[in-house]
Amino acid sequence: MKINHDIQLSDGKLKHFLNINNLPKSIIEDIINRAEEFHDNSKITKYTGKVVASLFFEPSTRTKTTFELATKKISSDFINIDIANSSTSKGESIIDMIKTIEAMKCNMFVVRHSVPGTAHFIAESVSSDIAVINAGDGSNEHPTQAMLDMFTIKKHKGSFEDLKISIVGDILHSRVAKSLIFALNTLGAKQINIVGPKKLIPDNYTEMNVKYFEDMSEGISYSDVIIMLRLQKERMHDALISLDTYYDEYGLNQSRMQLAKKDVIVMHPGPINRGVEIESSVADGPNSVILNQVSYGISVRMAIMSILFDNHHAS
Ligand code: NCD
């Protein structure tokens, strides 16, 4: 499927939230600033009467639940389409399903699907007063996760210009990593390292403005931020790596933590696999901000939804 990265913007305004690729810096900053206001509880606008429908064709705990909470905190209604028991299981196409929910006067769709570009395809098909948010499209992008990751880094580190950020693990299959790299580059991070076995690194990494390290110790040394990723086994066609050697070579344990800066923050989008990519004592330790990320996800998703509602209202 050919993905149109510009469809989320109309006259420079955000109408859908689909990708960080091609998203202007000013919009990324607007989202962070609005999320900050919502996080402090200072200015929460009410969007009463708006209806948000969630369509999750892949499993989710954090993303779906924080979208639901965020919707309720801005006083809108949330309807959860139970995909496993929906008419798509009777052969209805996604577009017919979308048109049906549209007829129920929905204002926003939050979509997660295993096929890259599904949210974009839906955005191209819905009527112009409806906003679509990409909650993860296969191994392509996960833009709301990248925004909550940017919010986390800003909150704990202040700014991006002086930071060395290391992303460790299955970069190849990770939509989180792709959105993160676009966002970090746009916000001007000083150095972005990607670390992992060659088999889990995309061929085109040289176009991503990152430094690749096959060796974990080199890759995370003097880092300000370490972002660990889960092995996306559901997207690996063959067993690409052995779990026994993976933890030895790429697991974030206490001794490797000593290589990073003393005040390094450890992030992970979740779900975490203890003893596979991260040692329990590191995941639960003083440098970990993994659960803070989950909490910030609520304010960040509130910010994105409210910006979309405002922009649709203005047009
Ligand atoms: C991620 C996802 O679904 O892409 N998780 C999330 O949204 N919090 C990462 C993962 O599944 O490993």
Coordinates of C-alpha atoms and ligand atoms in Angstrom, one line a residue:
M1 CA 0.0 0.0 0.0
K2 CA 1.4 3.4 -1.0
I3 CA 1.3 5.7 2.1
N4 CA 0.5 9.4 1.6
H5 CA 2.5 11.1 4.4
D6 CA 0.9 14.5 3.7
I7 CA -2.8 13.5 4.1
Q8 CA -2.7 14.4 7.8
L9 CA -2.3 18.1 7.0
S10 CA -4.6 20.5 5.3
D11 CA -3.5 24.2 4.8
G12 CA -0.7 23.4 7.2
K13 CA -3.2 22.3 10.0
L14 CA -3.3 18.9 11.5
K15 CA -6.6 17.2 10.4
H16 CA -5.5 13.6 11.2
F17 CA -2.6 12.2 13.2
L18 CA -1.0 9.5 11.2
N19 CA 2.8 9.8 11.0
I20 CA 5.7 11.7 12.5
N21 CA 7.4 11.5 9.1
N22 CA 6.9 14.9 7.4
L23 CA 5.2 16.4 10.5
P24 CA 6.4 20.0 11.1
K25 CA 8.4 20.8 14.2
S26 CA 5.9 23.5 15.2
I27 CA 3.1 20.9 15.4
I28 CA 5.2 18.6 17.5
E29 CA 6.0 21.5 19.9
D30 CA 2.3 22.5 20.0
I31 CA 1.3 19.0 21.1
I32 CA 4.0 18.9 23.8
N33 CA 3.0 22.3 25.1
R34 CA -0.7 21.5 25.2
A35 CA 0.1 18.1 26.9
E36 CA 2.0 20.1 29.5
E37 CA -1.1 22.2 30.3
F38 CA -3.3 19.1 30.5
H39 CA -0.7 17.4 32.7
D40 CA -0.8 20.3 35.1
N41 CA -4.6 20.1 35.0
S42 CA -4.5 23.8 34.3
K43 CA -6.6 24.2 31.2
I44 CA -8.7 21.3 30.2
T45 CA -11.2 22.3 27.5
K46 CA -14.4 20.2 27.3
Y47 CA -15.4 18.6 24.0
T48 CA -18.8 17.5 25.2
G49 CA -20.8 15.5 22.6
K50 CA -17.9 14.4 20.5
V51 CA -17.7 10.7 19.9
V52 CA -14.4 8.7 19.6
A53 CA -14.5 5.2 18.2
S54 CA -11.6 2.8 18.8
L55 CA -10.8 0.2 16.3
F56 CA -8.0 -2.1 17.5
F57 CA -7.3 -5.0 15.2
E58 CA -4.1 -5.8 17.2
P59 CA -3.9 -6.4 21.0
S60 CA -3.2 -3.4 23.2
T61 CA -3.3 -2.5 26.9
R62 CA -1.6 0.9 27.4
T63 CA -2.5 2.6 24.1
K64 CA -6.2 1.7 24.1
T65 CA -6.8 2.3 27.8
T66 CA -5.0 5.7 27.8
F67 CA -7.0 6.7 24.7
E68 CA -10.2 5.8 26.5
L69 CA -9.1 7.7 29.7
A70 CA -8.0 10.7 27.6
T71 CA -11.3 10.8 25.8
K72 CA -13.2 10.9 29.1
K73 CA -11.0 13.5 30.6
I74 CA -11.8 15.9 27.7
S75 CA -15.5 15.1 28.3
S76 CA -16.1 13.2 25.1
D77 CA -17.7 9.8 24.6
F78 CA -15.6 6.7 23.8
I79 CA -17.0 3.7 22.0
N80 CA -14.9 0.6 21.8
I81 CA -15.6 -1.6 18.7
D82 CA -15.0 -5.2 19.7
I83 CA -13.2 -6.3 16.6
A84 CA -13.1 -10.0 17.4
N85 CA -16.9 -10.0 17.6
S86 CA -17.6 -7.4 15.0
S87 CA -19.0 -7.7 11.5
T88 CA -15.5 -7.8 10.0
S89 CA -15.4 -11.3 11.3
K90 CA -18.4 -12.0 9.0
G91 CA -16.5 -10.7 6.0
E92 CA -17.5 -7.0 6.1
S93 CA -14.7 -4.8 4.7
I94 CA -13.0 -2.2 6.9
I95 CA -14.4 0.6 4.8
D96 CA -18.0 -0.7 5.1
M97 CA -17.5 -0.9 8.8
I98 CA -16.2 2.6 9.0
K99 CA -19.1 4.0 6.9
T100 CA -21.5 2.2 9.3
I101 CA -19.9 3.8 12.4
E102 CA -19.7 7.1 10.5
A103 CA -23.5 6.9 10.1
M104 CA -23.7 6.7 13.9
K105 CA -22.2 10.3 14.0
C106 CA -18.8 9.5 15.1
N107 CA -16.2 12.4 15.1
M108 CA -12.9 10.5 15.4
F109 CA -11.5 7.0 14.7
V110 CA -8.5 5.6 16.6
V111 CA -7.1 2.8 14.5
R112 CA -4.5 0.1 15.2
H113 CA -3.9 -2.5 12.4
S114 CA -1.2 -4.9 11.3
V115 CA -1.1 -3.6 7.8
P116 CA 1.1 -0.4 7.2
G117 CA -1.0 2.5 5.9
T118 CA -4.4 1.3 7.2
A119 CA -5.1 4.5 9.2
H120 CA -4.0 6.6 6.2
F121 CA -6.4 4.6 3.9
I122 CA -9.2 5.2 6.3
A123 CA -8.4 8.9 6.6
E124 CA -8.6 9.1 2.8
S125 CA -12.0 7.5 2.9
V126 CA -13.9 9.2 5.7
S127 CA -15.9 12.5 5.3
S128 CA -13.9 15.7 5.9
D129 CA -15.4 16.4 9.3
I130 CA -13.9 13.2 10.8
A131 CA -10.4 12.9 12.3
V132 CA -8.4 9.6 12.2
I133 CA -5.5 8.8 14.6
N134 CA -3.0 6.1 13.9
A135 CA -2.5 4.0 17.0
G136 CA 0.1 1.8 15.2
D137 CA 0.1 0.5 11.7
G138 CA 2.2 -2.7 11.4
S139 CA 5.9 -2.0 11.4
N140 CA 5.4 1.5 9.9
E141 CA 4.7 4.1 12.6
H142 CA 3.3 4.7 16.1
P143 CA 3.1 8.5 16.2
T144 CA 1.2 8.9 19.5
Q145 CA 3.8 6.7 21.3
A146 CA 6.6 8.9 19.8
M147 CA 4.9 12.0 21.1
L148 CA 4.6 10.6 24.7
D149 CA 8.2 9.6 24.4
M150 CA 9.2 13.2 23.4
F151 CA 7.1 14.5 26.3
T152 CA 8.9 12.1 28.7
I153 CA 12.3 13.2 27.5
K154 CA 11.4 16.9 27.7
K155 CA 10.0 16.4 31.2
H156 CA 13.1 14.6 32.5
K157 CA 15.9 16.2 30.5
G158 CA 14.6 19.6 29.6
S159 CA 15.7 19.9 26.0
F160 CA 17.0 17.7 23.2
E161 CA 20.0 19.6 21.7
D162 CA 22.6 18.1 24.1
L163 CA 21.3 14.6 24.4
K164 CA 22.7 11.3 23.3
I165 CA 19.8 8.8 22.9
S166 CA 20.3 5.1 22.3
I167 CA 17.5 2.9 21.0
V168 CA 18.2 -0.8 21.6
G169 CA 16.7 -3.9 20.1
D170 CA 14.5 -4.8 17.2
I171 CA 14.6 -1.6 15.2
L172 CA 13.6 -3.5 12.0
H173 CA 10.1 -4.5 13.0
S174 CA 9.5 -1.6 15.5
R175 CA 7.0 1.1 14.5
V176 CA 7.9 2.8 17.8
A177 CA 11.6 3.1 16.7
K178 CA 10.6 4.6 13.3
S179 CA 8.4 7.3 14.8
L180 CA 10.9 8.0 17.5
I181 CA 13.8 8.6 15.1
F182 CA 11.7 11.0 13.0
A183 CA 10.6 12.9 16.1
L184 CA 14.1 13.1 17.6
N185 CA 15.6 14.3 14.4
T186 CA 13.0 17.0 14.0
L187 CA 13.5 18.2 17.6
G188 CA 17.3 18.3 17.0
A189 CA 18.6 15.6 19.3
K190 CA 22.5 15.7 19.3
Q191 CA 23.1 12.0 18.7
I192 CA 20.8 9.1 18.0
N193 CA 22.3 5.6 18.3
I194 CA 20.6 2.5 17.2
V195 CA 21.9 -0.7 18.8
G196 CA 21.1 -4.3 17.9
P197 CA 22.0 -7.4 15.9
K198 CA 22.5 -6.7 12.2
K199 CA 19.5 -8.9 11.4
L200 CA 17.2 -6.5 13.3
I201 CA 18.4 -3.3 11.7
P202 CA 16.7 -1.9 8.6
D203 CA 18.9 -1.8 5.4
N204 CA 18.2 1.9 4.9
Y205 CA 19.4 3.0 8.4
T206 CA 22.0 5.2 6.8
E207 CA 19.2 7.5 5.5
M208 CA 17.9 7.9 9.1
N209 CA 20.6 10.2 10.5
V210 CA 21.5 7.7 13.2
K211 CA 24.7 5.9 14.3
Y212 CA 24.6 2.1 14.3
F213 CA 26.3 0.0 16.9
E214 CA 26.3 -3.8 16.8
D215 CA 28.0 -3.8 20.2
M216 CA 25.7 -2.8 23.1
S217 CA 28.4 -1.5 25.4
E218 CA 29.7 0.9 22.7
G219 CA 26.2 1.9 21.7
I220 CA 25.0 2.9 25.2
S221 CA 28.2 4.4 26.6
Y222 CA 27.6 8.0 28.0
S223 CA 24.0 7.9 26.9
D224 CA 21.5 10.4 28.5
V225 CA 18.5 8.3 27.4
I226 CA 18.2 4.5 26.7
I227 CA 15.1 3.3 25.0
M228 CA 14.7 -0.5 25.1
L229 CA 12.4 -2.3 22.6
R230 CA 10.6 -5.6 22.7
L231 CA 11.5 -8.2 20.1
Q232 CA 8.5 -8.0 17.8
K233 CA 8.2 -11.8 17.3
E234 CA 4.7 -11.5 15.7
R235 CA 6.4 -9.7 12.8
M236 CA 9.4 -12.1 12.4
H237 CA 8.7 -14.7 9.7
D238 CA 11.5 -16.9 10.9
A239 CA 13.3 -17.2 14.2
L240 CA 15.8 -14.4 13.4
I241 CA 17.7 -14.6 16.6
S242 CA 18.3 -16.9 19.6
L243 CA 16.8 -15.7 22.9
D244 CA 19.6 -17.3 24.9
T245 CA 22.3 -15.2 23.3
Y246 CA 20.0 -12.1 22.9
Y247 CA 19.9 -11.3 26.6
D248 CA 23.6 -11.8 27.0
E249 CA 24.4 -9.5 24.1
Y250 CA 21.6 -6.9 24.3
G251 CA 19.9 -7.2 27.7
L252 CA 20.0 -4.0 29.8
N253 CA 21.4 -5.2 33.1
Q254 CA 22.9 -3.4 36.1
S255 CA 26.5 -3.7 34.9
R256 CA 25.7 -2.2 31.5
M257 CA 23.9 0.6 33.2
Q258 CA 27.2 1.7 34.6
L259 CA 28.4 2.6 31.0
A260 CA 25.7 5.2 30.5
K261 CA 25.6 8.6 32.3
K262 CA 24.8 8.4 36.0
D263 CA 21.5 10.3 35.4
V264 CA 20.5 8.3 32.4
I265 CA 16.7 7.6 32.0
V266 CA 15.6 4.2 30.9
M267 CA 12.5 4.1 28.7
H268 CA 10.4 1.3 27.2
P269 CA 7.1 1.5 25.3
G270 CA 5.9 -1.7 26.9
P271 CA 5.0 -4.4 27.1
I272 CA 8.3 -5.3 28.7
N273 CA 9.7 -8.8 28.7
R274 CA 11.8 -9.1 31.9
G275 CA 14.9 -11.2 31.4
V276 CA 14.6 -11.0 27.6
E277 CA 15.5 -7.4 26.9
I278 CA 15.7 -5.9 30.4
E279 CA 16.7 -7.0 33.9
S280 CA 13.9 -6.6 36.4
S281 CA 15.9 -4.5 38.8
V282 CA 16.7 -2.0 36.0
A283 CA 13.0 -1.9 34.9
D284 CA 12.0 -1.2 38.4
G285 CA 15.0 0.9 39.4
P286 CA 15.6 4.6 40.1
N287 CA 16.5 5.5 36.5
S288 CA 13.5 3.8 35.0
V289 CA 10.7 6.1 33.7
I290 CA 8.7 3.3 32.1
L291 CA 5.6 3.8 34.2
N292 CA 5.8 7.6 33.9
Q293 CA 5.6 7.1 30.2
V294 CA 2.3 5.4 30.6
S295 CA 0.9 8.2 32.7
Y296 CA 2.1 10.9 30.3
G297 CA 0.4 9.0 27.5
I298 CA -2.9 10.3 28.8
S299 CA -2.1 14.0 28.7
V300 CA -0.4 13.6 25.3
R301 CA -3.4 11.8 23.8
M302 CA -5.7 14.4 25.3
A303 CA -3.6 17.1 23.6
I304 CA -3.6 15.4 20.2
M305 CA -7.4 14.8 20.2
S306 CA -8.1 18.3 21.3
I307 CA -5.9 19.8 18.6
L308 CA -7.7 17.7 16.0
F309 CA -11.2 18.7 17.4
D310 CA -10.2 22.4 17.3
N311 CA -8.9 22.2 13.8
H312 CA -12.0 20.4 12.5
H313 CA -14.2 22.9 14.3
A314 CA -12.4 25.9 12.7
S315 CA -12.8 24.6 9.2
Ligands
NCD1 C1 4.2 -0.9 21.2 C2 3.4 -1.3 20.0 O1 2.3 -1.8 20.1 O2 3.9 -1.0 18.9 N1 3.5 -0.9 22.4 C3 2.7 0.2 22.8 O3 2.0 0.7 22.0 N2 2.8 0.6 24.0 C4 5.5 -1.7 21.3 C5 5.4 -3.2 21.4 O4 4.4 -3.8 21.2 O5 6.5 -3.8 21.6

